[in-house]
Short mmCIF file of N, CA and C in Angstrom, two decimals:
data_model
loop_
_atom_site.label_atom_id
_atom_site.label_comp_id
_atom_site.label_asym_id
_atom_site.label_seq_id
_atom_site.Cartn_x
_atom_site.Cartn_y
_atom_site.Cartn_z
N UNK E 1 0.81 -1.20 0.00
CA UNK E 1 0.00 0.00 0.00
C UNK E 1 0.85 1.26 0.00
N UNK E 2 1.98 1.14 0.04
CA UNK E 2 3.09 2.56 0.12
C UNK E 2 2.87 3.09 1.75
N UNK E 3 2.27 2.94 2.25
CA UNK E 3 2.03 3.48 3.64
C UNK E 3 3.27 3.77 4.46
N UNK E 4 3.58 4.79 4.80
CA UNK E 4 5.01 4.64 5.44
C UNK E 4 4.93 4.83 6.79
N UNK E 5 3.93 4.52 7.76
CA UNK E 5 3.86 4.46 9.12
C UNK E 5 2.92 3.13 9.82
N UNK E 6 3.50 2.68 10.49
CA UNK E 6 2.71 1.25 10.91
C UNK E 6 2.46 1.76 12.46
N UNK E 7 1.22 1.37 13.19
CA UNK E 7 0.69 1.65 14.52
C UNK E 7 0.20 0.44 14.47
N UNK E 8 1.10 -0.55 15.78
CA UNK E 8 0.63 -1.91 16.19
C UNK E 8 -0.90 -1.81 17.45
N UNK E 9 -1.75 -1.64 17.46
CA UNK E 9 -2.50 -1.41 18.32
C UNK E 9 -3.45 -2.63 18.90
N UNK E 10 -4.47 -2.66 19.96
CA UNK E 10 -5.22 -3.90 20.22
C UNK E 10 -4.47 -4.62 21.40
N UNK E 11 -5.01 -6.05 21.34
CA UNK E 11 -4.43 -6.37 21.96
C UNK E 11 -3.37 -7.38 21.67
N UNK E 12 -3.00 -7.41 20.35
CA UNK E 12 -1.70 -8.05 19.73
C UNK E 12 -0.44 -7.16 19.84
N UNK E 13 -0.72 -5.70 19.86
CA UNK E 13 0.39 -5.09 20.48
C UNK E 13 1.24 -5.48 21.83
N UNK E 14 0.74 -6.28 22.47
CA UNK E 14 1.52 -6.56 23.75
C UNK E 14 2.15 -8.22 23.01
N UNK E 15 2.35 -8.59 22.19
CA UNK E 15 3.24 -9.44 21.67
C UNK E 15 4.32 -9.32 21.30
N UNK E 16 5.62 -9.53 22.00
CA UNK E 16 6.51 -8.91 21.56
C UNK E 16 7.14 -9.82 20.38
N UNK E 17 6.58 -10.58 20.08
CA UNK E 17 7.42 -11.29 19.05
C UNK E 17 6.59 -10.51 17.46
N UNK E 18 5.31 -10.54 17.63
CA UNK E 18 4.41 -10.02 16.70
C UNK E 18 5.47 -8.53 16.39
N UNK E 19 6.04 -7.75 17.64
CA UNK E 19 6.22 -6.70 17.28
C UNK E 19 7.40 -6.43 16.78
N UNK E 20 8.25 -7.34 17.36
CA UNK E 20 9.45 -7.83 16.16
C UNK E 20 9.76 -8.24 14.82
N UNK E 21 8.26 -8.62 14.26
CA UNK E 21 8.18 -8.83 12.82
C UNK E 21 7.53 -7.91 12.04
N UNK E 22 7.11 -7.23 12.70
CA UNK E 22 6.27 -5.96 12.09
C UNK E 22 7.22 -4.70 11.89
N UNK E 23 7.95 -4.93 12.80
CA UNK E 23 9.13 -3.94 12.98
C UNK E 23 10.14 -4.08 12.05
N UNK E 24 10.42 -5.29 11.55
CA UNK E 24 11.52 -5.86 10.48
C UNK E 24 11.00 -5.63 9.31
N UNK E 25 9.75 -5.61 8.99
CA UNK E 25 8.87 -5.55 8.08
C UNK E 25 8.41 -4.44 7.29
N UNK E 26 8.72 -3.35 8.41
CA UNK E 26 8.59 -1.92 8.30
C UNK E 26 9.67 -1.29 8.09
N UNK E 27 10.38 -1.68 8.59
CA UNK E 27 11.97 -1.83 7.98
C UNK E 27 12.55 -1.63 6.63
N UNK E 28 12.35 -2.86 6.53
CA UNK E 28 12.03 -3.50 5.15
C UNK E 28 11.42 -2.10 4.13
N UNK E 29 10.50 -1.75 4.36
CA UNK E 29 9.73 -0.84 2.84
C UNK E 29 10.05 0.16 3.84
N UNK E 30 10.63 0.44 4.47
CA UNK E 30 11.31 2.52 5.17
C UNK E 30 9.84 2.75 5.74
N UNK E 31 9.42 2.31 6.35
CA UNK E 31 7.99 2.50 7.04
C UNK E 31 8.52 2.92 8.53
N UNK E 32 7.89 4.40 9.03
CA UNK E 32 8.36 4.29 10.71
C UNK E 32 7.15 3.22 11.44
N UNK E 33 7.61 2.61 12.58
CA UNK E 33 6.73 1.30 13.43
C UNK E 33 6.94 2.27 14.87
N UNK E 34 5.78 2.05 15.30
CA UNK E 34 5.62 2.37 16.49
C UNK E 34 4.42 1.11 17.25
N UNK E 35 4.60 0.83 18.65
CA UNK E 35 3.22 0.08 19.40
C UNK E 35 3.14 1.04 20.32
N UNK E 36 1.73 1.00 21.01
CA UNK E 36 1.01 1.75 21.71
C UNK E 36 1.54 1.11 22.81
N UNK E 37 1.50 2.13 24.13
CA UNK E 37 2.22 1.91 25.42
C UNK E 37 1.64 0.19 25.96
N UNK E 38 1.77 -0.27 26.62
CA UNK E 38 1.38 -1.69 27.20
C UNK E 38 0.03 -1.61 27.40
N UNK E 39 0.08 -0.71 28.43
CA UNK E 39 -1.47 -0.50 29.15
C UNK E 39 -2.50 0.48 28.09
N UNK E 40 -2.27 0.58 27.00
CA UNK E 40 -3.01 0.60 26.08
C UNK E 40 -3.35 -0.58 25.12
N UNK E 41 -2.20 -1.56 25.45
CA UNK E 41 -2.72 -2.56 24.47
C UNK E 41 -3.34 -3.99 24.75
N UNK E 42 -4.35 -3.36 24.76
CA UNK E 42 -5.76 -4.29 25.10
C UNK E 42 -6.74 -4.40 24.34
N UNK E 43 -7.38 -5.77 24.13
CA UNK E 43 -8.82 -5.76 23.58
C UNK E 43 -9.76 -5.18 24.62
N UNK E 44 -10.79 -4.62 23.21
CA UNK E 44 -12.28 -4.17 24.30
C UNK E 44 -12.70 -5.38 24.56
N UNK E 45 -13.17 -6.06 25.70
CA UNK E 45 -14.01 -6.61 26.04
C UNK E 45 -15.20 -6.18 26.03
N UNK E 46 -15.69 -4.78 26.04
CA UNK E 46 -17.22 -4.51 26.10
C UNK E 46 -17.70 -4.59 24.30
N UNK E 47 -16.94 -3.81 23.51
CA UNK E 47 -17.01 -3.80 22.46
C UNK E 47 -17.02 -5.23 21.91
N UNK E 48 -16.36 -6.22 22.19
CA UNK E 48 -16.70 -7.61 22.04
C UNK E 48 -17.63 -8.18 22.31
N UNK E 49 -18.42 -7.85 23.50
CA UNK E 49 -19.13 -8.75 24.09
C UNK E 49 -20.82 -7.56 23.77
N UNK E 50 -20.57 -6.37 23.16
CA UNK E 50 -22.05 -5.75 22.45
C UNK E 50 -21.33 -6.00 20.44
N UNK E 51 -20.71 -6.62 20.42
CA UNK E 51 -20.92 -7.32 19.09
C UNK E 51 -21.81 -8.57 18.99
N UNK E 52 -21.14 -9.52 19.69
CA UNK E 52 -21.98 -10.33 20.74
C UNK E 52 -23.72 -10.26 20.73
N UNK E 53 -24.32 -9.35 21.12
CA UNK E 53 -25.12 -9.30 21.42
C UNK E 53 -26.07 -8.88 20.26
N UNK E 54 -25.16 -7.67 19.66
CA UNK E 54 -26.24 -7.60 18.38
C UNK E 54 -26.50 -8.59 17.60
N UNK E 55 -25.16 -9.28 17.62
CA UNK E 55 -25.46 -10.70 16.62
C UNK E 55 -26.25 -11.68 17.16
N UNK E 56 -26.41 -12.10 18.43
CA UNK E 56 -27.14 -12.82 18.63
C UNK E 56 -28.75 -12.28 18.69
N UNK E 57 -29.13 -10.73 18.63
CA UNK E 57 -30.38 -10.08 18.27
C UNK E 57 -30.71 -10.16 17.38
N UNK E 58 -29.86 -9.96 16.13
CA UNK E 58 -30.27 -9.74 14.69
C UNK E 58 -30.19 -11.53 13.84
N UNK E 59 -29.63 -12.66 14.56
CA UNK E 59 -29.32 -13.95 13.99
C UNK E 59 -29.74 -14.91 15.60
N UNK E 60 -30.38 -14.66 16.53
CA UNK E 60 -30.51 -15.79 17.13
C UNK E 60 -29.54 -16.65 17.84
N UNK E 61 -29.59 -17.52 18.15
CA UNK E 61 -28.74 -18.59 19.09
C UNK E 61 -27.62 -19.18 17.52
N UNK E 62 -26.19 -19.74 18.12
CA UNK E 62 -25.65 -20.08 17.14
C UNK E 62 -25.04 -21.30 18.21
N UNK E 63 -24.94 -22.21 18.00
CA UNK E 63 -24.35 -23.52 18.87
C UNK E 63 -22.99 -23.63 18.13
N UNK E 64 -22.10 -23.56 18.88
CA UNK E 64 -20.65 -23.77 19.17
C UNK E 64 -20.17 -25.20 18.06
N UNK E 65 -20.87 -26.04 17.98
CA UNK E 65 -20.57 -27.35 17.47
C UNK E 65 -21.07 -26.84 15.42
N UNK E 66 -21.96 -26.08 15.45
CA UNK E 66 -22.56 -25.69 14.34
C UNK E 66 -21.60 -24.57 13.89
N UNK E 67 -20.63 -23.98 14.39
CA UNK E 67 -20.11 -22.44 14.15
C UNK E 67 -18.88 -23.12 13.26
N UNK E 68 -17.83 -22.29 12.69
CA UNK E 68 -16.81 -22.55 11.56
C UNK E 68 -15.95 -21.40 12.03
N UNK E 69 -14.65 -21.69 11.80
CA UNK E 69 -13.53 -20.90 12.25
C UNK E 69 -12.78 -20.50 10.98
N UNK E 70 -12.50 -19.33 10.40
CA UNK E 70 -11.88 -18.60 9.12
C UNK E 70 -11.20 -18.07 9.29
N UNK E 71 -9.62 -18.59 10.41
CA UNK E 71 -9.04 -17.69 10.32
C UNK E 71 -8.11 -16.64 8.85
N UNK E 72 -8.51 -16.97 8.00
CA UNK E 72 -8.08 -16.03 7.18
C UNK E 72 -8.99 -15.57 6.84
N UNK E 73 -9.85 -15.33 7.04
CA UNK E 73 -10.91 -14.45 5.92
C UNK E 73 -10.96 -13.24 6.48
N UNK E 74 -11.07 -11.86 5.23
CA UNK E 74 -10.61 -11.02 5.09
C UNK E 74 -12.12 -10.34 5.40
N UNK E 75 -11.64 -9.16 6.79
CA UNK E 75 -12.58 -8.76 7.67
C UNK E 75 -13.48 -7.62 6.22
N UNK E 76 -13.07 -7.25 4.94
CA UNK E 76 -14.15 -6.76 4.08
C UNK E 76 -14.99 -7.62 3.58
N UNK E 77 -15.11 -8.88 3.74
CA UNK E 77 -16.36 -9.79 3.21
C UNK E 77 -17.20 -10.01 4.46
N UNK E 78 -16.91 -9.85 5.47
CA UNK E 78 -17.90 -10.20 6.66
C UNK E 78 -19.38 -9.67 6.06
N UNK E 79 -20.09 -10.29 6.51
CA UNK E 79 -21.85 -9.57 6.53
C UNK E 79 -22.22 -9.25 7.63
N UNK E 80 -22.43 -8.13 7.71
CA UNK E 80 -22.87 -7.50 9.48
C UNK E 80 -24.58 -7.47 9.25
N UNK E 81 -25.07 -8.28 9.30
CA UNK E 81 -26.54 -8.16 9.31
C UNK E 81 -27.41 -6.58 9.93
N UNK E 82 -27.12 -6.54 11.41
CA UNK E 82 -27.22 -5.83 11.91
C UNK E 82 -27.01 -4.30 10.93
N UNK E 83 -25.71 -4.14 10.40
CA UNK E 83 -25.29 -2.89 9.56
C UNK E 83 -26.32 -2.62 7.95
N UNK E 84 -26.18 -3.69 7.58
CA UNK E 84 -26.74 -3.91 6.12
C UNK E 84 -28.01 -3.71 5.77
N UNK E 85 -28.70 -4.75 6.86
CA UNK E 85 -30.33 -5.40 6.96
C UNK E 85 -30.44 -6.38 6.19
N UNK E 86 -29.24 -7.13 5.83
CA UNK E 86 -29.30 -8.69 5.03
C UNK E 86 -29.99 -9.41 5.94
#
């Protein structure tokens, strides 16, 4: 993307190995890398857990044994029901 500044943020910022490769990486294409102080780098739990909720408002109960795990899929194809009205 040409981007020449990387901000590790969340709660993968407190990985220091994550931040060692991001850092080499940025490196790499002259990008400045910075991570957010420690005690900034955290997941929301509330923000997680009212995602949570809309989804289970707008889609109902989802059973754990029935659910599918993507870890690669690329967070612009998601369908947010809730957002859309799909």
């Amino acid at each position: 993307t040409e981007k020449k500044e990387v901000l590790l943020t969340g709660g993968v910022a407190a990985n220091k190995r994550l931040q060692q490769m991001v850092h080499s990486i940025s490196n790499e294409h002259g990008a400045r890398f910075e991570v957010v102080p420690l005690k900034y780098a955290g997941d929301n739990g509330a923000m997680i857990a009212w995602a949570g909720i809309l989804r289970y408002l707008s889609e109902g109960e989802h059973k754990i044994i029935d659910t599918i795990i993507k870890p690669k899929e690329r967070m612009d194809n998601i369908q947010i029901p809730w957002r859309t009205g799909d």
